[in-house]
PDB file of C-alpha atoms in Angstrom:
ATOM      1  CA  MET A   1     -19.960 -46.972   8.003  1.00 51.00           C
ATOM      2  CA  LYS A   2     -20.823 -43.328   7.410  1.00 52.00           C
ATOM      3  CA  THR A   3     -24.553 -42.715   7.239  1.00 54.00           C
ATOM      4  CA  PRO A   4     -25.733 -40.228   4.592  1.00 58.00           C
ATOM      5  CA  LYS A   5     -26.880 -37.018   6.256  1.00 60.00           C
ATOM      6  CA  GLU A   6     -30.371 -37.354   4.785  1.00 63.00           C
ATOM      7  CA  ASN A   7     -30.798 -40.646   6.672  1.00 80.00           C
ATOM      8  CA  PHE A   8     -29.596 -39.354  10.029  1.00 92.00           C
ATOM      9  CA  PRO A   9     -32.609 -38.135  12.015  1.00 95.00           C
ATOM     10  CA  VAL A  10     -32.275 -34.513  13.078  1.00 96.00           C
ATOM     11  CA  GLU A  11     -33.980 -35.291  16.379  1.00 97.00           C
ATOM     12  CA  LEU A  12     -31.397 -37.949  17.170  1.00 98.00           C
ATOM     13  CA  ALA A  13     -28.522 -35.573  16.431  1.00 97.00           C
ATOM     14  CA  ALA A  14     -30.123 -33.005  18.760  1.00 97.00           C
ATOM     15  CA  ALA A  15     -30.613 -35.631  21.479  1.00 98.00           C
ATOM     16  CA  ALA A  16     -26.980 -36.753  21.132  1.00 98.00           C
ATOM     17  CA  GLU A  17     -25.780 -33.159  21.426  1.00 97.00           C
ATOM     18  CA  GLU A  18     -27.964 -32.557  24.485  1.00 98.00           C
ATOM     19  CA  LEU A  19     -26.666 -35.740  26.125  1.00 98.00           C
ATOM     20  CA  SER A  20     -23.101 -34.623  25.377  1.00 98.00           C
ATOM     21  CA  GLU A  21     -23.687 -31.243  27.050  1.00 97.00           C
ATOM     22  CA  TYR A  22     -25.075 -32.877  30.190  1.00 97.00           C
ATOM     23  CA  LEU A  23     -22.271 -35.451  30.305  1.00 98.00           C
ATOM     24  CA  LEU A  24     -19.728 -32.630  30.174  1.00 97.00           C
ATOM     25  CA  ALA A  25     -21.577 -30.937  33.042  1.00 97.00           C
ATOM     26  CA  ALA A  26     -21.567 -34.120  35.160  1.00 97.00           C
ATOM     27  CA  GLU A  27     -19.058 -34.173  38.007  1.00 97.00           C
ATOM     28  CA  PRO A  28     -16.886 -37.056  36.715  1.00 97.00           C
ATOM     29  CA  PHE A  29     -16.341 -35.214  33.430  1.00 97.00           C
ATOM     30  CA  ILE A  30     -15.692 -31.842  35.040  1.00 96.00           C
ATOM     31  CA  VAL A  31     -13.042 -33.494  37.213  1.00 96.00           C
ATOM     32  CA  TYR A  32     -11.655 -35.362  34.182  1.00 97.00           C
ATOM     33  CA  LYS A  33     -11.348 -32.198  32.086  1.00 95.00           C
ATOM     34  CA  ARG A  34      -9.582 -30.345  34.896  1.00 96.00           C
ATOM     35  CA  ALA A  35      -7.160 -33.236  35.436  1.00 97.00           C
ATOM     36  CA  GLN A  36      -6.575 -33.359  31.685  1.00 96.00           C
ATOM     37  CA  ASN A  37      -5.766 -29.621  31.662  1.00 96.00           C
ATOM     38  CA  HIS A  38      -3.339 -30.081  34.562  1.00 97.00           C
ATOM     39  CA  PHE A  39      -1.633 -32.891  32.681  1.00 97.00           C
ATOM     40  CA  SER A  40      -1.428 -30.849  29.469  1.00 96.00           C
ATOM     41  CA  ALA A  41       0.280 -28.055  31.400  1.00 97.00           C
ATOM     42  CA  ASP A  42       2.752 -30.409  33.114  1.00 97.00           C
ATOM     43  CA  LEU A  43       5.620 -31.033  30.682  1.00 97.00           C
ATOM     44  CA  GLN A  44       7.538 -33.137  33.177  1.00 96.00           C
ATOM     45  CA  ALA A  45       4.621 -35.519  33.581  1.00 96.00           C
ATOM     46  CA  GLN A  46       4.230 -35.783  29.818  1.00 96.00           C
ATOM     47  CA  ARG A  47       7.956 -36.482  29.354  1.00 96.00           C
ATOM     48  CA  LEU A  48       7.804 -39.180  32.008  1.00 96.00           C
ATOM     49  CA  LEU A  49       4.948 -40.984  30.244  1.00 95.00           C
ATOM     50  CA  GLU A  50       6.710 -40.663  26.903  1.00 95.00           C
ATOM     51  CA  GLN A  51       9.888 -42.172  28.409  1.00 95.00           C
ATOM     52  CA  LEU A  52       7.923 -45.091  29.837  1.00 95.00           C
ATOM     53  CA  SER A  53       6.079 -45.681  26.580  1.00 94.00           C
ATOM     54  CA  SER A  54       9.296 -45.530  24.576  1.00 93.00           C
ATOM     55  CA  LEU A  55      11.099 -47.944  26.904  1.00 92.00           C
ATOM     56  CA  GLN A  56       8.182 -50.387  26.883  1.00 92.00           C
ATOM     57  CA  SER A  57       8.166 -50.316  23.098  1.00 90.00           C
ATOM     58  CA  SER A  58      11.893 -50.976  22.790  1.00 89.00           C
ATOM     59  CA  LEU A  59      11.767 -53.735  25.405  1.00 89.00           C
ATOM     60  CA  ARG A  60       8.952 -55.454  23.520  1.00 87.00           C
ATOM     61  CA  SER A  61      11.197 -55.543  20.444  1.00 86.00           C
ATOM     62  CA  ALA A  62      14.170 -56.727  22.496  1.00 83.00           C
ATOM     63  CA  GLN A  63      12.036 -59.417  24.144  1.00 80.00           C
ATOM     64  CA  SER A  64      11.202 -60.958  20.790  1.00 81.00           C
ATOM     65  CA  ASN A  65      14.951 -61.416  20.257  1.00 80.00           C
ATOM     66  CA  ARG A  66      15.428 -62.641  23.841  1.00 81.00           C
ATOM     67  CA  ASN A  67      17.625 -59.595  24.346  1.00 80.00           C
ATOM     68  CA  VAL A  68      16.318 -58.071  27.584  1.00 83.00           C
ATOM     69  CA  SER A  69      18.887 -57.481  30.317  1.00 86.00           C
ATOM     70  CA  GLU A  70      18.436 -57.154  34.065  1.00 89.00           C
ATOM     71  CA  THR A  71      19.459 -53.495  33.695  1.00 90.00           C
ATOM     72  CA  ASP A  72      16.620 -52.972  31.218  1.00 88.00           C
ATOM     73  CA  ILE A  73      14.160 -54.518  33.670  1.00 90.00           C
ATOM     74  CA  GLN A  74      15.379 -52.328  36.509  1.00 93.00           C
ATOM     75  CA  GLN A  75      15.129 -49.234  34.315  1.00 92.00           C
ATOM     76  CA  LEU A  76      11.555 -50.173  33.435  1.00 93.00           C
ATOM     77  CA  ARG A  77      10.615 -50.728  37.063  1.00 95.00           C
ATOM     78  CA  GLY A  78      12.216 -47.417  38.011  1.00 95.00           C
ATOM     79  CA  LEU A  79      10.178 -45.513  35.422  1.00 95.00           C
ATOM     80  CA  GLN A  80       6.993 -47.336  36.426  1.00 95.00           C
ATOM     81  CA  ASN A  81       7.637 -46.339  40.015  1.00 96.00           C
ATOM     82  CA  ASP A  82       8.216 -42.716  38.963  1.00 96.00           C
ATOM     83  CA  VAL A  83       4.884 -42.749  37.113  1.00 96.00           C
ATOM     84  CA  ARG A  84       3.094 -44.135  40.169  1.00 96.00           C
ATOM     85  CA  GLN A  85       4.627 -41.367  42.288  1.00 96.00           C
ATOM     86  CA  ASN A  86       3.645 -38.584  39.883  1.00 97.00           C
ATOM     87  CA  ALA A  87       0.548 -36.883  41.287  1.00 96.00           C
ATOM     88  CA  THR A  88      -0.481 -35.244  38.002  1.00 97.00           C
ATOM     89  CA  ILE A  89      -0.366 -38.517  36.081  1.00 97.00           C
ATOM     90  CA  MET A  90      -2.173 -40.485  38.797  1.00 97.00           C
ATOM     91  CA  GLU A  91      -4.842 -37.812  39.155  1.00 97.00           C
ATOM     92  CA  TYR A  92      -5.394 -37.780  35.374  1.00 97.00           C
ATOM     93  CA  ALA A  93      -5.530 -41.573  35.128  1.00 96.00           C
ATOM     94  CA  GLN A  94      -7.960 -41.880  38.040  1.00 97.00           C
ATOM     95  CA  ALA A  95     -10.173 -39.084  36.711  1.00 97.00           C
ATOM     96  CA  GLN A  96     -10.260 -40.719  33.275  1.00 97.00           C
ATOM     97  CA  GLN A  97     -11.193 -44.099  34.790  1.00 97.00           C
ATOM     98  CA  ASN A  98     -13.974 -42.473  36.833  1.00 97.00           C
ATOM     99  CA  ALA A  99     -15.307 -40.762  33.692  1.00 97.00           C
ATOM    100  CA  ILE A 100     -15.250 -44.108  31.844  1.00 97.00           C
ATOM    101  CA  ASN A 101     -17.069 -45.855  34.709  1.00 97.00           C
ATOM    102  CA  TYR A 102     -19.695 -43.096  34.666  1.00 97.00           C
ATOM    103  CA  LEU A 103     -20.115 -43.453  30.908  1.00 97.00           C
ATOM    104  CA  ARG A 104     -20.758 -47.195  31.409  1.00 97.00           C
ATOM    105  CA  GLU A 105     -23.542 -46.386  33.875  1.00 97.00           C
ATOM    106  CA  ILE A 106     -25.101 -43.985  31.379  1.00 98.00           C
ATOM    107  CA  ASN A 107     -24.833 -46.578  28.619  1.00 98.00           C
ATOM    108  CA  GLN A 108     -26.593 -49.084  30.856  1.00 97.00           C
ATOM    109  CA  GLU A 109     -29.399 -46.565  31.398  1.00 97.00           C
ATOM    110  CA  ILE A 110     -29.765 -46.093  27.620  1.00 98.00           C
ATOM    111  CA  SER A 111     -29.457 -49.788  26.799  1.00 97.00           C
ATOM    112  CA  GLN A 112     -32.036 -50.885  29.386  1.00 97.00           C
ATOM    113  CA  LEU A 113     -34.658 -48.678  27.774  1.00 97.00           C
ATOM    114  CA  LEU A 114     -33.748 -49.807  24.253  1.00 97.00           C
ATOM    115  CA  GLY A 115     -33.416 -53.505  25.036  1.00 96.00           C
ATOM    116  CA  LEU A 116     -30.142 -53.402  23.083  1.00 95.00           C
ATOM    117  CA  ASP A 117     -26.551 -52.464  23.952  1.00 96.00           C
ATOM    118  CA  PHE A 118     -26.201 -48.960  22.489  1.00 97.00           C
ATOM    119  CA  ALA A 119     -22.390 -48.935  22.839  1.00 97.00           C
ATOM    120  CA  ALA A 120     -22.152 -52.175  20.834  1.00 96.00           C
ATOM    121  CA  LEU A 121     -24.370 -50.711  18.093  1.00 96.00           C
ATOM    122  CA  ALA A 122     -22.320 -47.510  18.017  1.00 96.00           C
ATOM    123  CA  ARG A 123     -18.970 -49.281  17.767  1.00 94.00           C
ATOM    124  CA  GLN A 124     -16.836 -48.146  14.850  1.00 80.00           C
ATOM    125  CA  THR A 125     -15.906 -51.222  12.856  1.00 71.00           C
ATOM    126  CA  THR A 126     -12.196 -50.446  12.470  1.00 59.00           C
ATOM    127  CA  CYS A 127      -9.983 -51.506  15.349  1.00 51.00           C
TER     128      CYS A 127
ATOM    129  CA  MET Y   1      -8.319 -31.242  46.164  1.00 46.00           C
ATOM    130  CA  ILE Y   2     -10.026 -30.778  42.831  1.00 49.00           C
ATOM    131  CA  HIS Y   3     -13.402 -31.674  44.365  1.00 51.00           C
ATOM    132  CA  ASP Y   4     -13.089 -28.797  46.859  1.00 51.00           C
ATOM    133  CA  GLU Y   5     -12.753 -26.359  43.988  1.00 57.00           C
ATOM    134  CA  LEU Y   6     -15.887 -27.463  42.158  1.00 57.00           C
ATOM    135  CA  ASP Y   7     -18.662 -24.913  42.064  1.00 63.00           C
ATOM    136  CA  GLU Y   8     -21.876 -26.801  42.900  1.00 62.00           C
ATOM    137  CA  LEU Y   9     -23.753 -24.655  40.386  1.00 63.00           C
ATOM    138  CA  GLU Y  10     -21.570 -26.003  37.561  1.00 79.00           C
ATOM    139  CA  ILE Y  11     -22.478 -29.632  38.171  1.00 92.00           C
ATOM    140  CA  ALA Y  12     -25.430 -31.319  36.485  1.00 95.00           C
ATOM    141  CA  PRO Y  13     -27.312 -33.424  39.074  1.00 95.00           C
ATOM    142  CA  PRO Y  14     -26.927 -37.165  38.433  1.00 95.00           C
ATOM    143  CA  ASP Y  15     -30.696 -37.703  38.192  1.00 96.00           C
ATOM    144  CA  VAL Y  16     -30.935 -35.019  35.527  1.00 96.00           C
ATOM    145  CA  VAL Y  17     -28.135 -36.581  33.453  1.00 97.00           C
ATOM    146  CA  ARG Y  18     -29.832 -39.989  33.697  1.00 97.00           C
ATOM    147  CA  GLN Y  19     -33.111 -38.458  32.521  1.00 97.00           C
ATOM    148  CA  VAL Y  20     -31.359 -36.843  29.550  1.00 98.00           C
ATOM    149  CA  ALA Y  21     -29.845 -40.258  28.764  1.00 98.00           C
ATOM    150  CA  ARG Y  22     -33.318 -41.801  28.865  1.00 98.00           C
ATOM    151  CA  ASN Y  23     -34.587 -39.035  26.580  1.00 98.00           C
ATOM    152  CA  PHE Y  24     -31.809 -39.902  24.153  1.00 98.00           C
ATOM    153  CA  ALA Y  25     -32.803 -43.572  24.258  1.00 98.00           C
ATOM    154  CA  ALA Y  26     -36.460 -42.693  23.723  1.00 98.00           C
ATOM    155  CA  THR Y  27     -35.568 -40.526  20.724  1.00 98.00           C
ATOM    156  CA  LEU Y  28     -33.497 -43.348  19.228  1.00 98.00           C
ATOM    157  CA  SER Y  29     -36.316 -45.841  19.803  1.00 98.00           C
ATOM    158  CA  GLU Y  30     -38.691 -43.567  17.855  1.00 98.00           C
ATOM    159  CA  THR Y  31     -36.511 -43.410  14.743  1.00 97.00           C
ATOM    160  CA  ARG Y  32     -37.618 -45.179  11.578  1.00 97.00           C
ATOM    161  CA  GLN Y  33     -34.407 -47.193  11.617  1.00 97.00           C
ATOM    162  CA  PHE Y  34     -35.014 -48.537  15.139  1.00 98.00           C
ATOM    163  CA  MET Y  35     -38.643 -49.402  14.480  1.00 98.00           C
ATOM    164  CA  ASP Y  36     -37.761 -51.073  11.186  1.00 98.00           C
ATOM    165  CA  PHE Y  37     -35.126 -53.145  12.983  1.00 98.00           C
ATOM    166  CA  GLU Y  38     -37.556 -54.243  15.690  1.00 97.00           C
ATOM    167  CA  ALA Y  39     -40.116 -55.212  13.070  1.00 98.00           C
ATOM    168  CA  ALA Y  40     -37.530 -57.136  11.035  1.00 98.00           C
ATOM    169  CA  ALA Y  41     -36.307 -58.953  14.152  1.00 97.00           C
ATOM    170  CA  GLU Y  42     -39.888 -59.908  15.027  1.00 97.00           C
ATOM    171  CA  ARG Y  43     -40.522 -61.232  11.511  1.00 98.00           C
ATOM    172  CA  LEU Y  44     -37.302 -63.222  11.553  1.00 97.00           C
ATOM    173  CA  ASN Y  45     -38.061 -64.704  14.966  1.00 97.00           C
ATOM    174  CA  HIS Y  46     -41.382 -66.009  13.661  1.00 98.00           C
ATOM    175  CA  ASP Y  47     -40.058 -67.254  10.317  1.00 97.00           C
ATOM    176  CA  GLN Y  48     -39.618 -70.980  10.948  1.00 97.00           C
ATOM    177  CA  PRO Y  49     -37.979 -71.887   7.596  1.00 97.00           C
ATOM    178  CA  ALA Y  50     -35.453 -69.069   8.097  1.00 97.00           C
ATOM    179  CA  GLN Y  51     -34.805 -70.128  11.677  1.00 97.00           C
ATOM    180  CA  LYS Y  52     -34.194 -73.709  10.486  1.00 97.00           C
ATOM    181  CA  ALA Y  53     -31.816 -72.516   7.768  1.00 97.00           C
ATOM    182  CA  ILE Y  54     -29.841 -70.506  10.350  1.00 97.00           C
ATOM    183  CA  ALA Y  55     -29.784 -73.434  12.783  1.00 97.00           C
ATOM    184  CA  ASP Y  56     -28.599 -75.836  10.054  1.00 97.00           C
ATOM    185  CA  PHE Y  57     -25.710 -73.513   9.213  1.00 97.00           C
ATOM    186  CA  GLN Y  58     -24.745 -72.984  12.869  1.00 96.00           C
ATOM    187  CA  THR Y  59     -24.864 -76.725  13.580  1.00 96.00           C
ATOM    188  CA  LYS Y  60     -22.578 -77.445  10.630  1.00 95.00           C
ATOM    189  CA  GLN Y  61     -20.247 -74.617  11.608  1.00 95.00           C
ATOM    190  CA  GLN Y  62     -20.009 -75.838  15.199  1.00 95.00           C
ATOM    191  CA  SER Y  63     -19.259 -79.383  14.050  1.00 95.00           C
ATOM    192  CA  LEU Y  64     -16.312 -78.041  12.038  1.00 94.00           C
ATOM    193  CA  GLN Y  65     -14.945 -75.658  14.684  1.00 93.00           C
ATOM    194  CA  MET Y  66     -11.761 -77.600  15.324  1.00 92.00           C
ATOM    195  CA  MET Y  67     -11.024 -77.987  11.594  1.00 92.00           C
ATOM    196  CA  ILE Y  68     -11.775 -74.303  11.027  1.00 90.00           C
ATOM    197  CA  ARG Y  69      -9.265 -73.368  13.743  1.00 93.00           C
ATOM    198  CA  LEU Y  70      -6.705 -75.665  12.128  1.00 92.00           C
ATOM    199  CA  ASN Y  71      -7.566 -74.296   8.701  1.00 92.00           C
ATOM    200  CA  ALA Y  72      -8.066 -77.914   7.658  1.00 93.00           C
ATOM    201  CA  VAL Y  73     -11.676 -78.094   6.515  1.00 93.00           C
ATOM    202  CA  SER Y  74     -12.169 -80.595   3.692  1.00 94.00           C
ATOM    203  CA  PRO Y  75     -13.375 -79.256   0.327  1.00 95.00           C
ATOM    204  CA  ALA Y  76     -16.618 -81.199   0.710  1.00 95.00           C
ATOM    205  CA  ASP Y  77     -17.327 -79.747   4.164  1.00 94.00           C
ATOM    206  CA  GLN Y  78     -16.367 -76.267   2.988  1.00 94.00           C
ATOM    207  CA  ALA Y  79     -18.776 -76.559   0.064  1.00 96.00           C
ATOM    208  CA  GLU Y  80     -21.555 -77.761   2.363  1.00 96.00           C
ATOM    209  CA  LEU Y  81     -20.895 -74.919   4.806  1.00 95.00           C
ATOM    210  CA  GLU Y  82     -21.047 -72.373   2.004  1.00 96.00           C
ATOM    211  CA  ARG Y  83     -24.237 -73.948   0.659  1.00 97.00           C
ATOM    212  CA  LEU Y  84     -25.903 -73.704   4.067  1.00 97.00           C
ATOM    213  CA  GLN Y  85     -24.711 -70.133   4.520  1.00 97.00           C
ATOM    214  CA  HIS Y  86     -26.047 -69.165   1.127  1.00 97.00           C
ATOM    215  CA  ALA Y  87     -29.328 -70.847   1.981  1.00 97.00           C
ATOM    216  CA  TYR Y  88     -29.961 -68.797   5.122  1.00 96.00           C
ATOM    217  CA  LEU Y  89     -28.688 -65.577   3.563  1.00 97.00           C
ATOM    218  CA  SER Y  90     -31.222 -66.081   0.759  1.00 97.00           C
ATOM    219  CA  GLU Y  91     -34.179 -66.052   3.141  1.00 97.00           C
ATOM    220  CA  ALA Y  92     -36.120 -62.804   2.672  1.00 97.00           C
ATOM    221  CA  SER Y  93     -36.583 -62.228   6.388  1.00 97.00           C
ATOM    222  CA  VAL Y  94     -32.824 -62.654   6.941  1.00 97.00           C
ATOM    223  CA  VAL Y  95     -32.036 -60.155   4.173  1.00 98.00           C
ATOM    224  CA  ASP Y  96     -34.497 -57.669   5.665  1.00 97.00           C
ATOM    225  CA  TYR Y  97     -33.063 -58.167   9.147  1.00 97.00           C
ATOM    226  CA  ILE Y  98     -29.477 -57.600   8.009  1.00 97.00           C
ATOM    227  CA  GLN Y  99     -30.427 -54.470   6.070  1.00 97.00           C
ATOM    228  CA  ALA Y 100     -32.418 -53.095   8.999  1.00 97.00           C
ATOM    229  CA  GLN Y 101     -29.567 -53.866  11.380  1.00 97.00           C
ATOM    230  CA  GLN Y 102     -27.052 -52.083   9.130  1.00 96.00           C
ATOM    231  CA  ALA Y 103     -29.287 -48.998   8.955  1.00 97.00           C
ATOM    232  CA  LEU Y 104     -29.686 -48.949  12.729  1.00 97.00           C
ATOM    233  CA  VAL Y 105     -25.951 -49.434  13.295  1.00 97.00           C
ATOM    234  CA  ALA Y 106     -25.229 -46.540  10.922  1.00 96.00           C
ATOM    235  CA  ILE Y 107     -27.297 -44.012  12.884  1.00 97.00           C
ATOM    236  CA  CYS Y 108     -25.999 -45.333  16.210  1.00 97.00           C
ATOM    237  CA  GLN Y 109     -22.415 -44.940  14.982  1.00 97.00           C
ATOM    238  CA  ALA Y 110     -23.190 -41.374  13.895  1.00 96.00           C
ATOM    239  CA  ALA Y 111     -24.799 -40.568  17.256  1.00 97.00           C
ATOM    240  CA  GLY Y 112     -21.914 -42.191  19.108  1.00 97.00           C
ATOM    241  CA  GLU Y 113     -19.479 -40.122  17.091  1.00 96.00           C
ATOM    242  CA  ILE Y 114     -21.263 -36.893  18.103  1.00 97.00           C
ATOM    243  CA  ILE Y 115     -21.000 -37.864  21.767  1.00 97.00           C
ATOM    244  CA  SER Y 116     -17.383 -39.065  21.515  1.00 97.00           C
ATOM    245  CA  GLN Y 117     -16.208 -35.867  19.782  1.00 97.00           C
ATOM    246  CA  ALA Y 118     -17.912 -33.713  22.402  1.00 96.00           C
ATOM    247  CA  ILE Y 119     -16.703 -35.514  25.517  1.00 96.00           C
ATOM    248  CA  GLY Y 120     -13.166 -36.348  24.334  1.00 94.00           C
ATOM    249  CA  LEU Y 121     -13.535 -40.078  24.994  1.00 95.00           C
ATOM    250  CA  ASP Y 122     -14.450 -42.883  22.582  1.00 96.00           C
ATOM    251  CA  TYR Y 123     -17.954 -43.740  23.808  1.00 96.00           C
ATOM    252  CA  SER Y 124     -18.044 -47.348  22.535  1.00 95.00           C
ATOM    253  CA  ALA Y 125     -14.466 -48.217  23.466  1.00 94.00           C
ATOM    254  CA  SER Y 126     -15.056 -46.861  26.966  1.00 94.00           C
ATOM    255  CA  CYS Y 127     -18.137 -49.028  27.426  1.00 93.00           C
ATOM    256  CA  SER Y 128     -16.539 -52.204  26.048  1.00 85.00           C
ATOM    257  CA  ALA Y 129     -14.062 -54.606  27.619  1.00 63.00           C
ATOM    258  CA  SER Y 130     -11.887 -54.139  24.586  1.00 54.00           C
ATOM    259  CA  CYS Y 131     -12.121 -52.076  21.419  1.00 46.00           C
ATOM    260  CA  CYS Y 132     -12.881 -55.198  19.453  1.00 44.00           C
ATOM    261  CA  GLY Y 133     -15.734 -56.451  21.596  1.00 40.00           C
TER     262      GLY Y 133
END
């Protein structure tokens, strides 16, 4: 639901922007952004994730037709192992998870003061 | 490795970030929409006829849970369920509560969107077990 601009308090927008600035300056987000930049610059890592995603997608389709071979399974496990061994991908994934965990702490701080779960209130309705 | 490269001056101290988060919460709690919602919730909580109408609907709904899951509710039960739902939705304090809740959700979604766009992560999805609750 989009709120008309005249109903959106200016002070709240300013407070949201200030919170955003400080979140970006928090260590978990600085680390996350740097890991994200490393990943964006690493074409091999990106290709590896794309290959894994593509294989998982095709195997899901094959599975519905009971058409998954042992070779397919081994290929999947091989790619999964390659992803686990890729330092750029692992660093990015860990940094993202740490940023998410930090965001949950911040949400708890906000929600405790409000007496309501802010993240639940802010949830976009489309899934 | 990355931690060694961080310039301490670039990092916002955790206590400061938490205080800014509390400031955000305080600002939200002072909005008209938040105060209207709290007032509507208080009125609804103390409105005994409305509370009874809600309870009657929930009791009926719970008694039909299995049939609802099977999509096998009888026409009579369906009609009764709809009658009870209409009854509680017609209560003034319920209408006020729903409207106040929608207004509050709208500004929280807008605020969440500001934060999500800035940080590059979906704020609500990150804080939920799943994107659908």
